[in-house]
PDB file of C-alpha atoms in Angstrom:
ATOM      1  CA  ALA A   7     -12.614  11.984   0.401  1.00 76.00           C
ATOM      2  CA  GLN A   8     -13.178   8.307   0.880  1.00 87.00           C
ATOM      3  CA  SER A   9     -11.725   6.587   3.910  1.00 91.00           C
ATOM      4  CA  VAL A  10     -11.368   3.274   5.689  1.00 94.00           C
ATOM      5  CA  ALA A  11     -10.850   2.531   9.351  1.00 95.00           C
ATOM      6  CA  GLN A  12      -9.185  -0.486  10.875  1.00 95.00           C
ATOM      7  CA  PRO A  13     -10.213  -0.396  14.537  1.00 95.00           C
ATOM      8  CA  GLU A  14      -7.696  -2.954  15.785  1.00 95.00           C
ATOM      9  CA  ASP A  15      -3.942  -2.405  15.817  1.00 94.00           C
ATOM     10  CA  GLN A  16      -3.377  -6.080  16.517  1.00 96.00           C
ATOM     11  CA  VAL A  17      -5.330  -9.315  16.320  1.00 98.00           C
ATOM     12  CA  ASN A  18      -4.168 -12.490  18.039  1.00 98.00           C
ATOM     13  CA  VAL A  19      -5.494 -15.903  17.097  1.00 98.00           C
ATOM     14  CA  ALA A  20      -4.464 -19.503  17.680  1.00 98.00           C
ATOM     15  CA  GLU A  21      -3.459 -21.619  14.717  1.00 98.00           C
ATOM     16  CA  GLY A  22      -6.411 -23.530  13.354  1.00 97.00           C
ATOM     17  CA  ASN A  23      -8.968 -21.061  14.663  1.00 98.00           C
ATOM     18  CA  PRO A  24     -10.973 -18.739  12.407  1.00 97.00           C
ATOM     19  CA  LEU A  25      -9.699 -15.204  12.049  1.00 97.00           C
ATOM     20  CA  THR A  26     -11.331 -11.864  11.334  1.00 98.00           C
ATOM     21  CA  VAL A  27      -9.609  -8.576  10.584  1.00 98.00           C
ATOM     22  CA  LYS A  28     -12.033  -5.667  10.673  1.00 98.00           C
ATOM     23  CA  CYS A  29     -12.458  -2.773   8.269  1.00 98.00           C
ATOM     24  CA  THR A  30     -15.167  -0.142   7.999  1.00 97.00           C
ATOM     25  CA  TYR A  31     -15.501   2.375   5.209  1.00 96.00           C
ATOM     26  CA  SER A  32     -16.885   5.814   4.522  1.00 94.00           C
ATOM     27  CA  VAL A  33     -17.591   6.660   0.886  1.00 90.00           C
ATOM     28  CA  SER A  34     -19.845   8.702  -1.311  1.00 88.00           C
ATOM     29  CA  GLY A  35     -21.240   6.494  -4.016  1.00 84.00           C
ATOM     30  CA  ASN A  36     -20.459   2.839  -4.542  1.00 86.00           C
ATOM     31  CA  PRO A  37     -17.448   1.527  -2.641  1.00 90.00           C
ATOM     32  CA  TYR A  38     -14.543  -0.193  -4.335  1.00 93.00           C
ATOM     33  CA  LEU A  39     -12.719  -2.011  -1.542  1.00 95.00           C
ATOM     34  CA  PHE A  40      -9.436  -3.893  -1.335  1.00 96.00           C
ATOM     35  CA  TRP A  41      -7.339  -5.922   1.068  1.00 97.00           C
ATOM     36  CA  TYR A  42      -3.559  -6.079   0.903  1.00 97.00           C
ATOM     37  CA  VAL A  43      -1.101  -8.047   3.052  1.00 97.00           C
ATOM     38  CA  GLN A  44       2.463  -7.138   3.997  1.00 95.00           C
ATOM     39  CA  TYR A  45       4.770  -9.901   5.178  1.00 94.00           C
ATOM     40  CA  PRO A  46       7.910  -8.946   7.111  1.00 90.00           C
ATOM     41  CA  ASN A  47      10.506  -7.158   4.993  1.00 85.00           C
ATOM     42  CA  ARG A  48       8.222  -7.204   1.967  1.00 89.00           C
ATOM     43  CA  GLY A  49       5.984  -4.773   0.128  1.00 91.00           C
ATOM     44  CA  LEU A  50       2.212  -4.968   0.100  1.00 94.00           C
ATOM     45  CA  GLN A  51       0.578  -7.766  -1.863  1.00 95.00           C
ATOM     46  CA  PHE A  52      -2.960  -7.696  -3.202  1.00 95.00           C
ATOM     47  CA  LEU A  53      -5.334 -10.224  -1.597  1.00 96.00           C
ATOM     48  CA  LEU A  54      -8.802  -9.462  -2.917  1.00 96.00           C
ATOM     49  CA  LYS A  55     -11.214  -6.740  -3.986  1.00 94.00           C
ATOM     50  CA  TYR A  56     -14.922  -5.965  -3.967  1.00 94.00           C
ATOM     51  CA  ILE A  57     -16.373  -4.051  -6.885  1.00 90.00           C
ATOM     52  CA  THR A  58     -19.914  -5.301  -7.220  1.00 84.00           C
ATOM     53  CA  GLY A  59     -21.860  -8.545  -7.105  1.00 85.00           C
ATOM     54  CA  ASP A  60     -21.640 -11.202  -4.408  1.00 89.00           C
ATOM     55  CA  ASN A  61     -21.061  -9.866  -0.924  1.00 92.00           C
ATOM     56  CA  LEU A  62     -18.602 -12.663  -0.171  1.00 96.00           C
ATOM     57  CA  VAL A  63     -15.370 -12.196  -2.082  1.00 95.00           C
ATOM     58  CA  LYS A  64     -12.731 -14.921  -2.263  1.00 96.00           C
ATOM     59  CA  GLY A  65      -9.062 -14.114  -2.612  1.00 94.00           C
ATOM     60  CA  SER A  66      -5.542 -15.467  -2.345  1.00 92.00           C
ATOM     61  CA  TYR A  67      -4.207 -17.845   0.327  1.00 92.00           C
ATOM     62  CA  GLY A  68      -7.686 -18.944   1.419  1.00 95.00           C
ATOM     63  CA  PHE A  69      -8.795 -15.484   2.523  1.00 97.00           C
ATOM     64  CA  GLU A  70     -12.249 -14.083   1.923  1.00 97.00           C
ATOM     65  CA  ALA A  71     -13.990 -10.848   2.787  1.00 98.00           C
ATOM     66  CA  GLU A  72     -17.608 -10.033   3.449  1.00 96.00           C
ATOM     67  CA  PHE A  73     -19.076  -6.792   2.168  1.00 96.00           C
ATOM     68  CA  ASN A  74     -21.873  -5.474   4.399  1.00 96.00           C
ATOM     69  CA  LYS A  75     -23.524  -2.346   3.093  1.00 94.00           C
ATOM     70  CA  SER A  76     -25.779  -1.719   6.100  1.00 94.00           C
ATOM     71  CA  GLN A  77     -22.810  -1.856   8.484  1.00 96.00           C
ATOM     72  CA  THR A  78     -20.400  -0.224   6.005  1.00 96.00           C
ATOM     73  CA  SER A  79     -17.928  -2.983   6.717  1.00 97.00           C
ATOM     74  CA  PHE A  80     -15.572  -5.150   4.701  1.00 98.00           C
ATOM     75  CA  HIS A  81     -14.077  -7.622   7.169  1.00 98.00           C
ATOM     76  CA  LEU A  82     -11.342 -10.037   6.118  1.00 98.00           C
ATOM     77  CA  LYS A  83     -11.809 -13.641   7.179  1.00 98.00           C
ATOM     78  CA  LYS A  84     -10.207 -17.047   7.029  1.00 98.00           C
ATOM     79  CA  PRO A  85     -11.749 -20.261   8.384  1.00 97.00           C
ATOM     80  CA  SER A  86      -8.512 -21.710   9.772  1.00 97.00           C
ATOM     81  CA  ALA A  87      -5.489 -19.553  10.547  1.00 97.00           C
ATOM     82  CA  LEU A  88      -1.912 -20.569   9.834  1.00 97.00           C
ATOM     83  CA  VAL A  89       1.212 -19.322  11.583  1.00 97.00           C
ATOM     84  CA  SER A  90       2.400 -18.172   8.155  1.00 96.00           C
ATOM     85  CA  ASP A  91      -0.607 -15.806   7.972  1.00 97.00           C
ATOM     86  CA  SER A  92       1.093 -13.603  10.559  1.00 97.00           C
ATOM     87  CA  ALA A  93       1.550 -10.277   8.785  1.00 97.00           C
ATOM     88  CA  LEU A  94       0.280  -6.712   8.499  1.00 96.00           C
ATOM     89  CA  TYR A  95      -3.071  -6.372   6.749  1.00 97.00           C
ATOM     90  CA  PHE A  96      -4.275  -3.210   5.031  1.00 96.00           C
ATOM     91  CA  CYS A  97      -7.773  -2.328   3.970  1.00 96.00           C
ATOM     92  CA  ALA A  98      -8.077   0.200   1.129  1.00 95.00           C
ATOM     93  CA  VAL A  99     -10.795   2.067  -0.746  1.00 93.00           C
ATOM     94  CA  ARG A 100     -10.866   3.641  -4.190  1.00 89.00           C
ATOM     95  CA  ASP A 101     -10.394   7.369  -3.747  1.00 84.00           C
ATOM     96  CA  ALA A 102      -9.306  10.302  -5.916  1.00 79.00           C
ATOM     97  CA  LEU A 103      -8.991  10.192  -9.683  1.00 76.00           C
ATOM     98  CA  LEU A 104      -5.481  11.326 -10.573  1.00 75.00           C
ATOM     99  CA  GLY A 105      -3.844  11.138 -13.946  1.00 72.00           C
ATOM    100  CA  GLY A 106      -6.519   8.844 -15.296  1.00 74.00           C
ATOM    101  CA  SER A 107      -6.368   6.341 -12.450  1.00 77.00           C
ATOM    102  CA  TYR A 108      -8.214   5.970  -9.196  1.00 81.00           C
ATOM    103  CA  ILE A 109      -5.776   6.074  -6.297  1.00 84.00           C
ATOM    104  CA  PRO A 110      -6.512   3.927  -3.239  1.00 89.00           C
ATOM    105  CA  THR A 111      -6.561   5.288   0.276  1.00 90.00           C
ATOM    106  CA  PHE A 112      -5.193   2.830   2.813  1.00 92.00           C
ATOM    107  CA  GLY A 113      -6.011   2.210   6.447  1.00 92.00           C
ATOM    108  CA  ARG A 114      -3.448   2.135   9.254  1.00 92.00           C
ATOM    109  CA  GLY A 115      -3.010  -1.597   9.036  1.00 93.00           C
ATOM    110  CA  THR A 116      -3.748  -4.419  11.478  1.00 96.00           C
ATOM    111  CA  SER A 117      -1.025  -6.730  12.712  1.00 96.00           C
ATOM    112  CA  LEU A 118      -2.229 -10.333  12.712  1.00 98.00           C
ATOM    113  CA  ILE A 119      -0.348 -12.709  14.989  1.00 98.00           C
ATOM    114  CA  VAL A 120      -1.139 -16.396  14.747  1.00 98.00           C
ATOM    115  CA  HIS A 121       0.139 -18.424  17.674  1.00 96.00           C
ATOM    116  CA  PRO A 122       1.183 -22.083  17.240  1.00 95.00           C
TER     117      PRO A 122
ATOM    118  CA  GLU B  13       9.525 -11.361  -6.740  1.00 75.00           C
ATOM    119  CA  THR B  14       6.616  -9.074  -7.565  1.00 80.00           C
ATOM    120  CA  GLY B  15       8.022  -7.513 -10.716  1.00 93.00           C
ATOM    121  CA  VAL B  16       8.765  -4.238  -8.901  1.00 96.00           C
ATOM    122  CA  THR B  17      12.355  -3.947  -7.680  1.00 96.00           C
ATOM    123  CA  GLN B  18      13.597  -1.310  -5.276  1.00 97.00           C
ATOM    124  CA  THR B  19      17.197  -0.439  -4.451  1.00 97.00           C
ATOM    125  CA  PRO B  20      18.790  -0.015  -2.043  1.00 96.00           C
ATOM    126  CA  ARG B  21      16.834  -2.057   0.475  1.00 96.00           C
ATOM    127  CA  HIS B  22      18.447  -0.200   3.354  1.00 96.00           C
ATOM    128  CA  LEU B  23      19.929   3.285   3.468  1.00 95.00           C
ATOM    129  CA  VAL B  24      21.448   5.259   6.310  1.00 94.00           C
ATOM    130  CA  MET B  25      22.230   8.878   5.642  1.00 90.00           C
ATOM    131  CA  GLY B  26      23.152  12.033   7.465  1.00 87.00           C
ATOM    132  CA  MET B  27      21.048  15.136   7.331  1.00 85.00           C
ATOM    133  CA  THR B  28      23.406  16.817   4.871  1.00 85.00           C
ATOM    134  CA  ASN B  29      23.769  13.893   2.453  1.00 86.00           C
ATOM    135  CA  LYS B  30      22.239  13.494  -0.985  1.00 92.00           C
ATOM    136  CA  LYS B  31      21.061  10.049  -1.996  1.00 94.00           C
ATOM    137  CA  SER B  32      18.555   8.464  -4.342  1.00 96.00           C
ATOM    138  CA  LEU B  33      16.124   5.582  -4.175  1.00 97.00           C
ATOM    139  CA  LYS B  34      15.497   3.602  -7.334  1.00 98.00           C
ATOM    140  CA  CYS B  35      12.465   1.631  -8.485  1.00 98.00           C
ATOM    141  CA  GLU B  36      12.140  -0.508 -11.594  1.00 97.00           C
ATOM    142  CA  GLN B  37       9.063  -2.385 -12.794  1.00 96.00           C
ATOM    143  CA  HIS B  38       8.944  -5.201 -15.336  1.00 94.00           C
ATOM    144  CA  LEU B  39       5.165  -5.481 -15.597  1.00 94.00           C
ATOM    145  CA  GLY B  40       4.453  -3.152 -18.495  1.00 92.00           C
ATOM    146  CA  HIS B  41       2.510  -0.818 -16.229  1.00 91.00           C
ATOM    147  CA  ASN B  42       2.121   2.850 -17.091  1.00 88.00           C
ATOM    148  CA  ALA B  43       1.558   4.413 -13.660  1.00 90.00           C
ATOM    149  CA  MET B  44       4.051   4.501 -10.788  1.00 92.00           C
ATOM    150  CA  TYR B  45       3.812   5.700  -7.219  1.00 93.00           C
ATOM    151  CA  TRP B  46       5.915   6.561  -4.172  1.00 95.00           C
ATOM    152  CA  TYR B  47       4.437   5.863  -0.738  1.00 94.00           C
ATOM    153  CA  LYS B  48       5.851   6.526   2.715  1.00 95.00           C
ATOM    154  CA  GLN B  49       5.145   3.954   5.412  1.00 94.00           C
ATOM    155  CA  SER B  50       5.621   4.921   9.056  1.00 90.00           C
ATOM    156  CA  ALA B  51       4.687   2.774  12.023  1.00 82.00           C
ATOM    157  CA  LYS B  52       1.051   2.973  13.166  1.00 75.00           C
ATOM    158  CA  LYS B  53       0.158   5.459  10.406  1.00 83.00           C
ATOM    159  CA  PRO B  54      -1.724   4.991   7.145  1.00 84.00           C
ATOM    160  CA  LEU B  55       0.304   4.709   4.013  1.00 90.00           C
ATOM    161  CA  GLU B  56       1.032   8.207   2.748  1.00 90.00           C
ATOM    162  CA  LEU B  57       0.900   8.789  -0.986  1.00 91.00           C
ATOM    163  CA  MET B  58       3.815  11.017  -1.970  1.00 92.00           C
ATOM    164  CA  PHE B  59       3.930  11.105  -5.759  1.00 91.00           C
ATOM    165  CA  VAL B  60       2.029   9.677  -8.696  1.00 90.00           C
ATOM    166  CA  TYR B  61       3.346   9.414 -12.225  1.00 89.00           C
ATOM    167  CA  SER B  62       0.984   8.487 -15.011  1.00 84.00           C
ATOM    168  CA  LEU B  63       2.511   7.910 -18.437  1.00 77.00           C
ATOM    169  CA  GLU B  64       5.713   9.488 -17.064  1.00 72.00           C
ATOM    170  CA  GLU B  65       3.961  12.732 -16.147  1.00 78.00           C
ATOM    171  CA  ARG B  66       3.760  13.710 -12.504  1.00 78.00           C
ATOM    172  CA  VAL B  67       0.170  14.268 -11.542  1.00 75.00           C
ATOM    173  CA  GLU B  68       0.290  14.575  -7.764  1.00 73.00           C
ATOM    174  CA  ASN B  69       2.863  15.564  -5.186  1.00 72.00           C
ATOM    175  CA  ASN B  70       0.496  15.632  -2.253  1.00 71.00           C
ATOM    176  CA  SER B  71       2.234  18.480  -0.401  1.00 84.00           C
ATOM    177  CA  VAL B  72       5.503  16.626   0.030  1.00 91.00           C
ATOM    178  CA  PRO B  73       8.467  18.728   1.238  1.00 92.00           C
ATOM    179  CA  SER B  74      10.855  19.840  -1.482  1.00 92.00           C
ATOM    180  CA  ARG B  75      13.693  17.847   0.086  1.00 94.00           C
ATOM    181  CA  PHE B  76      12.054  14.899  -1.725  1.00 95.00           C
ATOM    182  CA  SER B  77      12.386  15.146  -5.496  1.00 94.00           C
ATOM    183  CA  PRO B  78      10.948  12.464  -7.793  1.00 93.00           C
ATOM    184  CA  GLU B  79      12.071  11.609 -11.292  1.00 93.00           C
ATOM    185  CA  CYS B  80      10.456   9.308 -13.822  1.00 92.00           C
ATOM    186  CA  PRO B  81      12.652   9.055 -16.942  1.00 92.00           C
ATOM    187  CA  ASN B  82      10.476   6.345 -18.542  1.00 91.00           C
ATOM    188  CA  SER B  83       7.539   4.121 -17.707  1.00 89.00           C
ATOM    189  CA  SER B  84       9.744   1.445 -16.142  1.00 94.00           C
ATOM    190  CA  HIS B  85      11.896   3.543 -13.819  1.00 96.00           C
ATOM    191  CA  LEU B  86      11.168   5.824 -10.917  1.00 96.00           C
ATOM    192  CA  PHE B  87      13.596   7.627  -8.640  1.00 97.00           C
ATOM    193  CA  LEU B  88      13.255   9.507  -5.382  1.00 97.00           C
ATOM    194  CA  HIS B  89      16.087  11.956  -4.830  1.00 96.00           C
ATOM    195  CA  LEU B  90      16.744  12.841  -1.220  1.00 95.00           C
ATOM    196  CA  HIS B  91      18.625  15.839   0.177  1.00 92.00           C
ATOM    197  CA  THR B  92      18.916  17.563   3.547  1.00 92.00           C
ATOM    198  CA  LEU B  93      16.460  15.167   5.146  1.00 92.00           C
ATOM    199  CA  GLN B  94      15.252  15.298   8.720  1.00 93.00           C
ATOM    200  CA  PRO B  95      15.222  12.449  11.262  1.00 92.00           C
ATOM    201  CA  GLU B  96      11.412  12.320  11.016  1.00 92.00           C
ATOM    202  CA  ASP B  97      11.831  11.304   7.378  1.00 94.00           C
ATOM    203  CA  SER B  98      13.080   7.925   8.554  1.00 95.00           C
ATOM    204  CA  ALA B  99      10.574   5.392   7.223  1.00 95.00           C
ATOM    205  CA  LEU B 100       9.986   2.636   4.703  1.00 96.00           C
ATOM    206  CA  TYR B 101       9.563   4.067   1.215  1.00 97.00           C
ATOM    207  CA  LEU B 102       7.474   1.919  -1.061  1.00 96.00           C
ATOM    208  CA  CYS B 103       7.290   2.067  -4.812  1.00 97.00           C
ATOM    209  CA  ALA B 104       4.246   0.701  -6.609  1.00 95.00           C
ATOM    210  CA  SER B 105       3.008   0.413 -10.163  1.00 94.00           C
ATOM    211  CA  SER B 106      -0.311  -0.230 -11.866  1.00 91.00           C
ATOM    212  CA  GLN B 107      -2.059  -0.091 -15.174  1.00 87.00           C
ATOM    213  CA  LYS B 108      -3.666   3.296 -15.722  1.00 79.00           C
ATOM    214  CA  GLY B 109      -7.448   3.045 -15.872  1.00 72.00           C
ATOM    215  CA  THR B 110     -10.686   4.509 -14.614  1.00 67.00           C
ATOM    216  CA  SER B 111     -12.516   1.341 -13.713  1.00 70.00           C
ATOM    217  CA  GLY B 112     -11.609   1.895 -10.089  1.00 67.00           C
ATOM    218  CA  ALA B 113     -10.454  -1.675  -9.774  1.00 73.00           C
ATOM    219  CA  ASN B 114      -6.780  -0.954 -10.389  1.00 82.00           C
ATOM    220  CA  VAL B 115      -4.559  -3.156  -8.291  1.00 90.00           C
ATOM    221  CA  LEU B 116      -1.190  -1.828  -7.215  1.00 93.00           C
ATOM    222  CA  THR B 117       1.924  -3.997  -7.285  1.00 95.00           C
ATOM    223  CA  PHE B 118       4.456  -2.982  -4.659  1.00 96.00           C
ATOM    224  CA  GLY B 119       8.175  -3.368  -4.326  1.00 96.00           C
ATOM    225  CA  ALA B 120       9.752  -4.596  -1.101  1.00 95.00           C
ATOM    226  CA  GLY B 121      10.613  -1.073  -0.024  1.00 96.00           C
ATOM    227  CA  SER B 122      13.691   0.933   0.896  1.00 97.00           C
ATOM    228  CA  ARG B 123      14.223   1.333   4.643  1.00 96.00           C
ATOM    229  CA  LEU B 124      15.621   4.832   5.193  1.00 95.00           C
ATOM    230  CA  THR B 125      17.269   5.967   8.415  1.00 94.00           C
ATOM    231  CA  VAL B 126      18.248   9.614   8.768  1.00 93.00           C
ATOM    232  CA  LEU B 127      20.792  10.332  11.481  1.00 90.00           C
TER     233      LEU B 127
END
């Protein structure tokens, strides 16, 4: 089975500073990787995905992620953090094929706290 | 509003009660999912329905019973639950496909507390 690991339960950053939320993956074959965000009292929302092509993927709300094959990582980044970015972030990888669709496997999530 | 609506948003039930969670999607998707979200744990896939046919139950206890009457509606029937079943239950939908790039759209979740 494919898997992702998010090594940090929580990341703290000051508003205006760059942020990084880490994710590493373990797959057989080519990885299909995703980031989702969960704001308080909401469901998960899709941010971005890597399928193939450029290693730097741009997504919603100014977020981007860098795919690094040699380090098997897919870290989420943003140049300048906002207080409103405070949320729970999930990394995911394409996993089993069920019913004609690939089902993602999610990480444990990383809580991002941006301080004013 | 994501296009996936879950009701109720909050539910408190005793261990002997029977209740149901409801999910409705307005996105024209043909696959629907139930996930369980517990603190500090990865999202747990409970059930997958593709074109209204259940394709995975992922070893979920029988006290959870899903129902998918059509491609827009998904239910999770609950009976004789345990306190450890307290969690946020998330419904999601997607377009069926084998490209591997399928993006899931989630509802806001139903927060379940079992007393």
